[in-house]
PDB file of C-alpha atoms in Angstrom:
ATOM      1  CA  MET A   1     -12.427  68.380 -19.782  1.00 80.00           C
ATOM      2  CA  PHE A   2     -15.952  68.497 -18.638  1.00 88.00           C
ATOM      3  CA  GLN A   3     -18.859  71.242 -18.125  1.00 86.00           C
ATOM      4  CA  GLU A   4     -18.239  73.134 -14.888  1.00 91.00           C
ATOM      5  CA  ASP A   5     -21.204  71.735 -13.480  1.00 93.00           C
ATOM      6  CA  VAL A   6     -19.929  68.162 -13.621  1.00 94.00           C
ATOM      7  CA  GLN A   7     -16.396  69.170 -12.333  1.00 93.00           C
ATOM      8  CA  LYS A   8     -17.649  70.610  -9.365  1.00 94.00           C
ATOM      9  CA  ARG A   9     -20.031  67.498  -8.571  1.00 95.00           C
ATOM     10  CA  LEU A  10     -16.744  65.272  -8.939  1.00 94.00           C
ATOM     11  CA  GLU A  11     -15.480  66.969  -5.728  1.00 93.00           C
ATOM     12  CA  LEU A  12     -18.426  65.551  -3.910  1.00 93.00           C
ATOM     13  CA  LEU A  13     -16.941  61.887  -4.482  1.00 92.00           C
ATOM     14  CA  ASP A  14     -14.132  59.934  -2.843  1.00 87.00           C
ATOM     15  CA  GLY A  15     -11.254  60.694  -5.472  1.00 86.00           C
ATOM     16  CA  GLY A  16      -9.597  57.139  -4.458  1.00 87.00           C
ATOM     17  CA  ALA A  17     -12.270  55.431  -6.351  1.00 90.00           C
ATOM     18  CA  ILE A  18     -12.363  57.311  -9.358  1.00 95.00           C
ATOM     19  CA  ASP A  19     -10.053  57.928 -12.208  1.00 95.00           C
ATOM     20  CA  VAL A  20     -10.317  61.074 -14.724  1.00 96.00           C
ATOM     21  CA  SER A  21      -8.338  60.728 -18.066  1.00 96.00           C
ATOM     22  CA  GLY A  22      -8.765  61.468 -21.876  1.00 94.00           C
ATOM     23  CA  LYS A  23      -5.917  59.079 -22.670  1.00 95.00           C
ATOM     24  CA  GLN A  24      -5.796  55.964 -20.784  1.00 96.00           C
ATOM     25  CA  MET A  25      -7.399  53.623 -18.196  1.00 96.00           C
ATOM     26  CA  HIS A  26      -6.272  50.522 -16.415  1.00 94.00           C
ATOM     27  CA  LEU A  27      -8.691  48.248 -15.356  1.00 96.00           C
ATOM     28  CA  THR A  28      -7.308  45.434 -13.017  1.00 92.00           C
ATOM     29  CA  GLU A  29      -8.374  42.099 -10.824  1.00 88.00           C
ATOM     30  CA  LYS A  30      -6.405  40.163  -8.867  1.00 85.00           C
ATOM     31  CA  THR A  31      -8.326  36.849  -7.539  1.00 76.00           C
ATOM     32  CA  ASP A  32      -7.510  33.462  -6.421  1.00 71.00           C
ATOM     33  CA  ALA A  33      -8.661  32.558 -10.078  1.00 68.00           C
ATOM     34  CA  GLY A  34      -5.895  34.861 -11.451  1.00 73.00           C
ATOM     35  CA  TYR A  35      -4.734  38.178 -12.296  1.00 87.00           C
ATOM     36  CA  ALA A  36      -6.314  40.426 -15.202  1.00 91.00           C
ATOM     37  CA  ASP A  37      -4.960  43.829 -16.376  1.00 93.00           C
ATOM     38  CA  LEU A  38      -6.896  45.459 -19.190  1.00 96.00           C
ATOM     39  CA  GLN A  39      -5.373  48.719 -20.857  1.00 96.00           C
ATOM     40  CA  LEU A  40      -8.171  50.839 -22.281  1.00 97.00           C
ATOM     41  CA  GLU A  41      -7.333  53.412 -24.891  1.00 96.00           C
ATOM     42  CA  LEU A  42      -9.338  56.546 -24.668  1.00 96.00           C
ATOM     43  CA  TYR A  43     -10.224  59.330 -27.401  1.00 93.00           C
ATOM     44  CA  SER A  44     -12.599  61.345 -25.086  1.00 94.00           C
ATOM     45  CA  PRO A  45     -12.640  62.298 -21.566  1.00 95.00           C
ATOM     46  CA  CYS A  46     -13.795  59.695 -19.301  1.00 97.00           C
ATOM     47  CA  ILE A  47     -14.606  58.935 -15.529  1.00 97.00           C
ATOM     48  CA  LEU A  48     -14.022  55.645 -14.358  1.00 97.00           C
ATOM     49  CA  PHE A  49     -15.659  54.236 -10.996  1.00 97.00           C
ATOM     50  CA  ARG A  50     -13.793  51.380  -9.728  1.00 94.00           C
ATOM     51  CA  ASN A  51     -14.769  48.525  -7.458  1.00 91.00           C
ATOM     52  CA  LEU A  52     -18.287  49.372  -7.895  1.00 92.00           C
ATOM     53  CA  GLU A  53     -19.376  45.881  -6.981  1.00 91.00           C
ATOM     54  CA  LYS A  54     -17.919  46.775  -3.607  1.00 91.00           C
ATOM     55  CA  LYS A  55     -19.585  50.070  -3.470  1.00 91.00           C
ATOM     56  CA  LYS A  56     -22.922  49.451  -4.640  1.00 93.00           C
ATOM     57  CA  LEU A  57     -26.375  50.998  -3.269  1.00 91.00           C
ATOM     58  CA  GLN A  58     -27.953  48.420  -1.249  1.00 93.00           C
ATOM     59  CA  TYR A  59     -31.480  49.830  -1.991  1.00 93.00           C
ATOM     60  CA  PHE A  60     -31.607  47.732  -5.067  1.00 92.00           C
ATOM     61  CA  LYS A  61     -33.208  44.398  -5.222  1.00 89.00           C
ATOM     62  CA  ASN A  62     -30.589  43.081  -7.730  1.00 91.00           C
ATOM     63  CA  GLN A  63     -27.503  43.034  -5.629  1.00 94.00           C
ATOM     64  CA  LYS A  64     -25.068  41.722  -8.394  1.00 95.00           C
ATOM     65  CA  CYS A  65     -22.937  44.315 -10.139  1.00 96.00           C
ATOM     66  CA  SER A  66     -20.009  44.445 -12.542  1.00 95.00           C
ATOM     67  CA  ASP A  67     -16.364  45.445 -11.572  1.00 90.00           C
ATOM     68  CA  TYR A  68     -16.453  48.984 -13.463  1.00 97.00           C
ATOM     69  CA  VAL A  69     -18.476  51.627 -14.939  1.00 97.00           C
ATOM     70  CA  MET A  70     -17.164  54.435 -17.086  1.00 98.00           C
ATOM     71  CA  PHE A  71     -18.825  57.702 -18.263  1.00 97.00           C
ATOM     72  CA  GLU A  72     -17.404  58.934 -21.635  1.00 96.00           C
ATOM     73  CA  TYR A  73     -17.993  62.497 -22.924  1.00 95.00           C
ATOM     74  CA  THR A  74     -17.818  62.727 -26.853  1.00 92.00           C
ATOM     75  CA  LYS A  75     -19.543  65.007 -29.367  1.00 86.00           C
ATOM     76  CA  GLU A  76     -21.423  66.685 -26.475  1.00 90.00           C
ATOM     77  CA  GLN A  77     -22.952  63.487 -25.307  1.00 94.00           C
ATOM     78  CA  TRP A  78     -22.549  61.066 -22.596  1.00 96.00           C
ATOM     79  CA  PHE A  79     -21.711  57.274 -23.020  1.00 96.00           C
ATOM     80  CA  LEU A  80     -21.969  54.379 -20.336  1.00 97.00           C
ATOM     81  CA  HIS A  81     -19.380  51.449 -20.547  1.00 97.00           C
ATOM     82  CA  ILE A  82     -19.652  48.652 -18.193  1.00 97.00           C
ATOM     83  CA  PHE A  83     -16.979  46.213 -17.747  1.00 97.00           C
ATOM     84  CA  GLU A  84     -17.249  42.558 -15.942  1.00 95.00           C
ATOM     85  CA  LEU A  85     -13.770  41.200 -15.843  1.00 94.00           C
ATOM     86  CA  LYS A  86     -13.999  37.062 -15.507  1.00 92.00           C
ATOM     87  CA  ARG A  87     -11.006  34.601 -16.023  1.00 92.00           C
ATOM     88  CA  SER A  88     -13.392  31.889 -17.805  1.00 92.00           C
ATOM     89  CA  ILE A  89     -16.877  32.225 -19.619  1.00 93.00           C
ATOM     90  CA  GLY A  90     -19.592  29.745 -20.009  1.00 92.00           C
ATOM     91  CA  LYS A  91     -22.895  28.965 -20.006  1.00 90.00           C
ATOM     92  CA  ASN A  92     -23.435  29.300 -16.220  1.00 91.00           C
ATOM     93  CA  GLU A  93     -21.039  32.624 -15.791  1.00 93.00           C
ATOM     94  CA  TRP A  94     -22.581  34.366 -18.907  1.00 94.00           C
ATOM     95  CA  ILE A  95     -26.178  34.128 -17.213  1.00 92.00           C
ATOM     96  CA  GLN A  96     -24.634  35.725 -14.062  1.00 94.00           C
ATOM     97  CA  VAL A  97     -22.717  38.222 -16.102  1.00 95.00           C
ATOM     98  CA  LYS A  98     -25.899  39.590 -17.611  1.00 95.00           C
ATOM     99  CA  LYS A  99     -27.313  40.078 -13.953  1.00 95.00           C
ATOM    100  CA  GLN A 100     -24.201  41.798 -13.103  1.00 96.00           C
ATOM    101  CA  PHE A 101     -24.373  44.292 -16.088  1.00 96.00           C
ATOM    102  CA  MET A 102     -27.902  45.180 -15.108  1.00 95.00           C
ATOM    103  CA  GLY A 103     -26.819  45.511 -11.472  1.00 96.00           C
ATOM    104  CA  ALA A 104     -23.920  48.043 -12.508  1.00 96.00           C
ATOM    105  CA  LEU A 105     -26.466  49.899 -14.811  1.00 96.00           C
ATOM    106  CA  GLN A 106     -29.050  50.606 -12.072  1.00 96.00           C
ATOM    107  CA  ASN A 107     -25.972  52.035 -10.015  1.00 96.00           C
ATOM    108  CA  ALA A 108     -24.357  53.842 -13.012  1.00 97.00           C
ATOM    109  CA  LEU A 109     -27.762  55.714 -13.264  1.00 96.00           C
ATOM    110  CA  ALA A 110     -27.608  56.622  -9.752  1.00 96.00           C
ATOM    111  CA  LEU A 111     -23.935  58.137 -10.121  1.00 96.00           C
ATOM    112  CA  ALA A 112     -25.220  59.813 -13.427  1.00 97.00           C
ATOM    113  CA  GLY A 113     -27.767  61.858 -11.224  1.00 96.00           C
ATOM    114  CA  VAL A 114     -25.469  62.821  -8.774  1.00 96.00           C
ATOM    115  CA  LEU A 115     -23.256  64.316 -11.554  1.00 96.00           C
ATOM    116  CA  ASN A 116     -26.086  65.313 -13.617  1.00 95.00           C
ATOM    117  CA  ILE A 117     -25.241  63.520 -16.312  1.00 95.00           C
ATOM    118  CA  LYS A 118     -27.851  62.229 -18.785  1.00 95.00           C
ATOM    119  CA  ILE A 119     -27.542  58.814 -20.128  1.00 95.00           C
ATOM    120  CA  LYS A 120     -29.549  57.371 -22.784  1.00 94.00           C
ATOM    121  CA  LEU A 121     -30.059  53.527 -22.826  1.00 93.00           C
ATOM    122  CA  GLU A 122     -29.191  53.255 -26.607  1.00 92.00           C
ATOM    123  CA  HIS A 123     -25.660  54.952 -25.143  1.00 95.00           C
ATOM    124  CA  VAL A 124     -24.844  51.788 -23.005  1.00 95.00           C
ATOM    125  CA  TYR A 125     -22.108  49.557 -24.097  1.00 96.00           C
ATOM    126  CA  VAL A 126     -21.192  46.490 -22.000  1.00 96.00           C
ATOM    127  CA  TYR A 127     -17.765  44.460 -22.140  1.00 97.00           C
ATOM    128  CA  THR A 128     -16.885  41.069 -20.854  1.00 96.00           C
ATOM    129  CA  VAL A 129     -13.064  40.916 -20.419  1.00 96.00           C
ATOM    130  CA  PHE A 130     -11.844  37.197 -19.899  1.00 95.00           C
ATOM    131  CA  ARG A 131      -8.945  34.768 -20.878  1.00 94.00           C
ATOM    132  CA  ASN A 132     -11.012  31.514 -21.247  1.00 93.00           C
ATOM    133  CA  ASP A 133     -13.890  30.924 -23.594  1.00 92.00           C
ATOM    134  CA  LYS A 134     -15.619  27.794 -22.464  1.00 90.00           C
ATOM    135  CA  PHE A 135     -18.386  28.167 -25.215  1.00 86.00           C
ATOM    136  CA  LYS A 136     -15.739  27.047 -27.636  1.00 77.00           C
ATOM    137  CA  ASN A 137     -15.567  23.917 -26.122  1.00 66.00           C
ATOM    138  CA  MET A 138     -19.164  23.103 -26.709  1.00 61.00           C
ATOM    139  CA  ALA A 139     -20.217  21.181 -30.054  1.00 45.00           C
ATOM    140  CA  ASN A 140     -21.464  24.028 -32.091  1.00 50.00           C
ATOM    141  CA  THR A 141     -23.371  21.685 -34.917  1.00 44.00           C
ATOM    142  CA  ALA A 142     -26.679  22.822 -36.072  1.00 47.00           C
ATOM    143  CA  LYS A 143     -27.915  19.306 -35.043  1.00 47.00           C
ATOM    144  CA  GLU A 144     -26.619  19.621 -31.345  1.00 51.00           C
ATOM    145  CA  ARG A 145     -27.849  23.062 -31.153  1.00 56.00           C
ATOM    146  CA  LEU A 146     -31.310  22.199 -32.102  1.00 57.00           C
ATOM    147  CA  LYS A 147     -31.191  19.446 -29.426  1.00 54.00           C
ATOM    148  CA  MET A 148     -30.143  21.913 -26.771  1.00 54.00           C
ATOM    149  CA  TYR A 149     -32.697  24.172 -27.943  1.00 52.00           C
ATOM    150  CA  GLU A 150     -35.685  21.526 -27.604  1.00 55.00           C
ATOM    151  CA  ARG A 151     -34.527  20.418 -24.160  1.00 49.00           C
ATOM    152  CA  ASP A 152     -34.621  23.706 -22.609  1.00 51.00           C
ATOM    153  CA  LYS A 153     -35.433  26.508 -24.705  1.00 50.00           C
ATOM    154  CA  LYS A 154     -35.519  29.512 -22.030  1.00 49.00           C
ATOM    155  CA  HIS A 155     -32.149  28.377 -20.591  1.00 49.00           C
ATOM    156  CA  CYS A 156     -30.626  28.391 -24.335  1.00 50.00           C
ATOM    157  CA  GLU A 157     -32.007  31.875 -24.847  1.00 55.00           C
ATOM    158  CA  ASP A 158     -30.171  33.024 -21.532  1.00 60.00           C
ATOM    159  CA  TYR A 159     -26.950  32.269 -23.158  1.00 71.00           C
ATOM    160  CA  ASP A 160     -27.202  31.909 -26.970  1.00 77.00           C
ATOM    161  CA  ASP A 161     -26.603  35.791 -27.326  1.00 88.00           C
ATOM    162  CA  TRP A 162     -22.738  35.226 -26.370  1.00 90.00           C
ATOM    163  CA  ASN A 163     -21.619  35.279 -30.126  1.00 87.00           C
ATOM    164  CA  GLY A 164     -24.034  38.045 -31.123  1.00 86.00           C
ATOM    165  CA  LYS A 165     -23.238  41.898 -31.272  1.00 88.00           C
ATOM    166  CA  THR A 166     -26.007  42.514 -29.121  1.00 92.00           C
ATOM    167  CA  ILE A 167     -27.367  40.824 -25.799  1.00 92.00           C
ATOM    168  CA  MET A 168     -30.837  40.420 -24.387  1.00 89.00           C
ATOM    169  CA  MET A 169     -31.176  42.331 -21.013  1.00 90.00           C
ATOM    170  CA  ASN A 170     -34.906  43.719 -20.125  1.00 87.00           C
ATOM    171  CA  PHE A 171     -33.877  46.932 -18.460  1.00 88.00           C
ATOM    172  CA  LEU A 172     -36.510  49.899 -18.240  1.00 87.00           C
ATOM    173  CA  GLY A 173     -38.112  48.979 -21.485  1.00 80.00           C
ATOM    174  CA  GLU A 174     -34.508  48.529 -23.314  1.00 82.00           C
ATOM    175  CA  ASN A 175     -34.315  44.945 -24.493  1.00 85.00           C
ATOM    176  CA  LYS A 176     -31.031  44.937 -26.448  1.00 91.00           C
ATOM    177  CA  PHE A 177     -27.501  46.279 -25.292  1.00 94.00           C
ATOM    178  CA  ILE A 178     -24.488  46.463 -27.362  1.00 94.00           C
ATOM    179  CA  HIS A 179     -21.790  43.905 -26.100  1.00 95.00           C
ATOM    180  CA  GLN A 180     -18.154  43.629 -27.159  1.00 94.00           C
ATOM    181  CA  LYS A 181     -15.986  40.657 -25.907  1.00 95.00           C
ATOM    182  CA  VAL A 182     -12.572  41.444 -24.816  1.00 96.00           C
ATOM    183  CA  LYS A 183     -10.254  38.666 -24.855  1.00 95.00           C
ATOM    184  CA  LEU A 184      -7.032  38.820 -22.635  1.00 96.00           C
ATOM    185  CA  ASP A 185      -3.746  37.067 -23.004  1.00 95.00           C
ATOM    186  CA  ILE A 186      -4.471  33.440 -21.955  1.00 92.00           C
ATOM    187  CA  GLU A 187      -0.985  33.204 -20.090  1.00 92.00           C
ATOM    188  CA  SER A 188      -0.544  36.669 -18.775  1.00 92.00           C
ATOM    189  CA  GLY A 189      -4.186  37.968 -18.264  1.00 93.00           C
ATOM    190  CA  LYS A 190      -2.957  41.318 -19.856  1.00 95.00           C
ATOM    191  CA  GLY A 191      -5.090  43.198 -22.582  1.00 96.00           C
ATOM    192  CA  TYR A 192      -5.312  46.223 -24.646  1.00 96.00           C
ATOM    193  CA  PHE A 193      -8.662  47.627 -25.864  1.00 96.00           C
ATOM    194  CA  PRO A 194      -9.608  50.933 -27.855  1.00 95.00           C
ATOM    195  CA  ILE A 195     -13.049  52.742 -26.897  1.00 92.00           C
ATOM    196  CA  ARG A 196     -14.262  54.187 -29.895  1.00 78.00           C
ATOM    197  CA  THR A 197     -17.728  55.272 -29.283  1.00 63.00           C
ATOM    198  CA  PHE A 198     -18.166  57.137 -32.406  1.00 51.00           C
ATOM    199  CA  PHE A 199     -17.926  53.761 -34.334  1.00 48.00           C
ATOM    200  CA  HIS A 200     -20.437  52.023 -32.453  1.00 47.00           C
ATOM    201  CA  SER A 201     -23.144  54.989 -32.319  1.00 46.00           C
ATOM    202  CA  ASP A 202     -24.302  54.325 -35.684  1.00 47.00           C
ATOM    203  CA  GLU A 203     -24.727  50.573 -35.231  1.00 46.00           C
ATOM    204  CA  LYS A 204     -28.176  49.408 -34.903  1.00 41.00           C
ATOM    205  CA  ARG A 205     -29.439  46.955 -32.269  1.00 42.00           C
ATOM    206  CA  LYS A 206     -29.884  44.076 -34.504  1.00 43.00           C
ATOM    207  CA  GLU A 207     -28.239  40.513 -34.598  1.00 41.00           C
TER     208      GLU A 207
END
């Protein structure tokens, strides 16, 4: 499924914390706020690291971290997928989620080093998995957006990329990362999403 060297290095890791598959993965989370279950449809061999926020390295200044990271091997290249599961997403949550993405990215690069996997930052994709989009409850007219911009330009920029194809995160010289919103069923908290890296790989990092 993977190069022999990667297969050997996987034996160094706790098998209970990772999943390896080329077909499907399930991302689940159960909190006081509710239950989430996302089924990923895979088209290439993948290595999924679970509960990363509870197993993150303590050496980093940024101790926020996303729930899951997944390495995908396709077309003789490695791609990194980072997932954060939230019940609801709004301005404050979105600002925090981006910090979690960056924390997960630094931990994922450390894991990639152990596995001898080379990850290019342009091959990193981040996903917000959620039930409720609180941004939709905000007035979205041009006039009110202008008032918001003038009142607090920096804060506006921190969350105004929610509806774009890329998000702004300054990490090791890379500023934009492709972001995908994954909407779960609002009642059951379940969802389905196909990982199609070959589609993303030709996208340009433009709004």
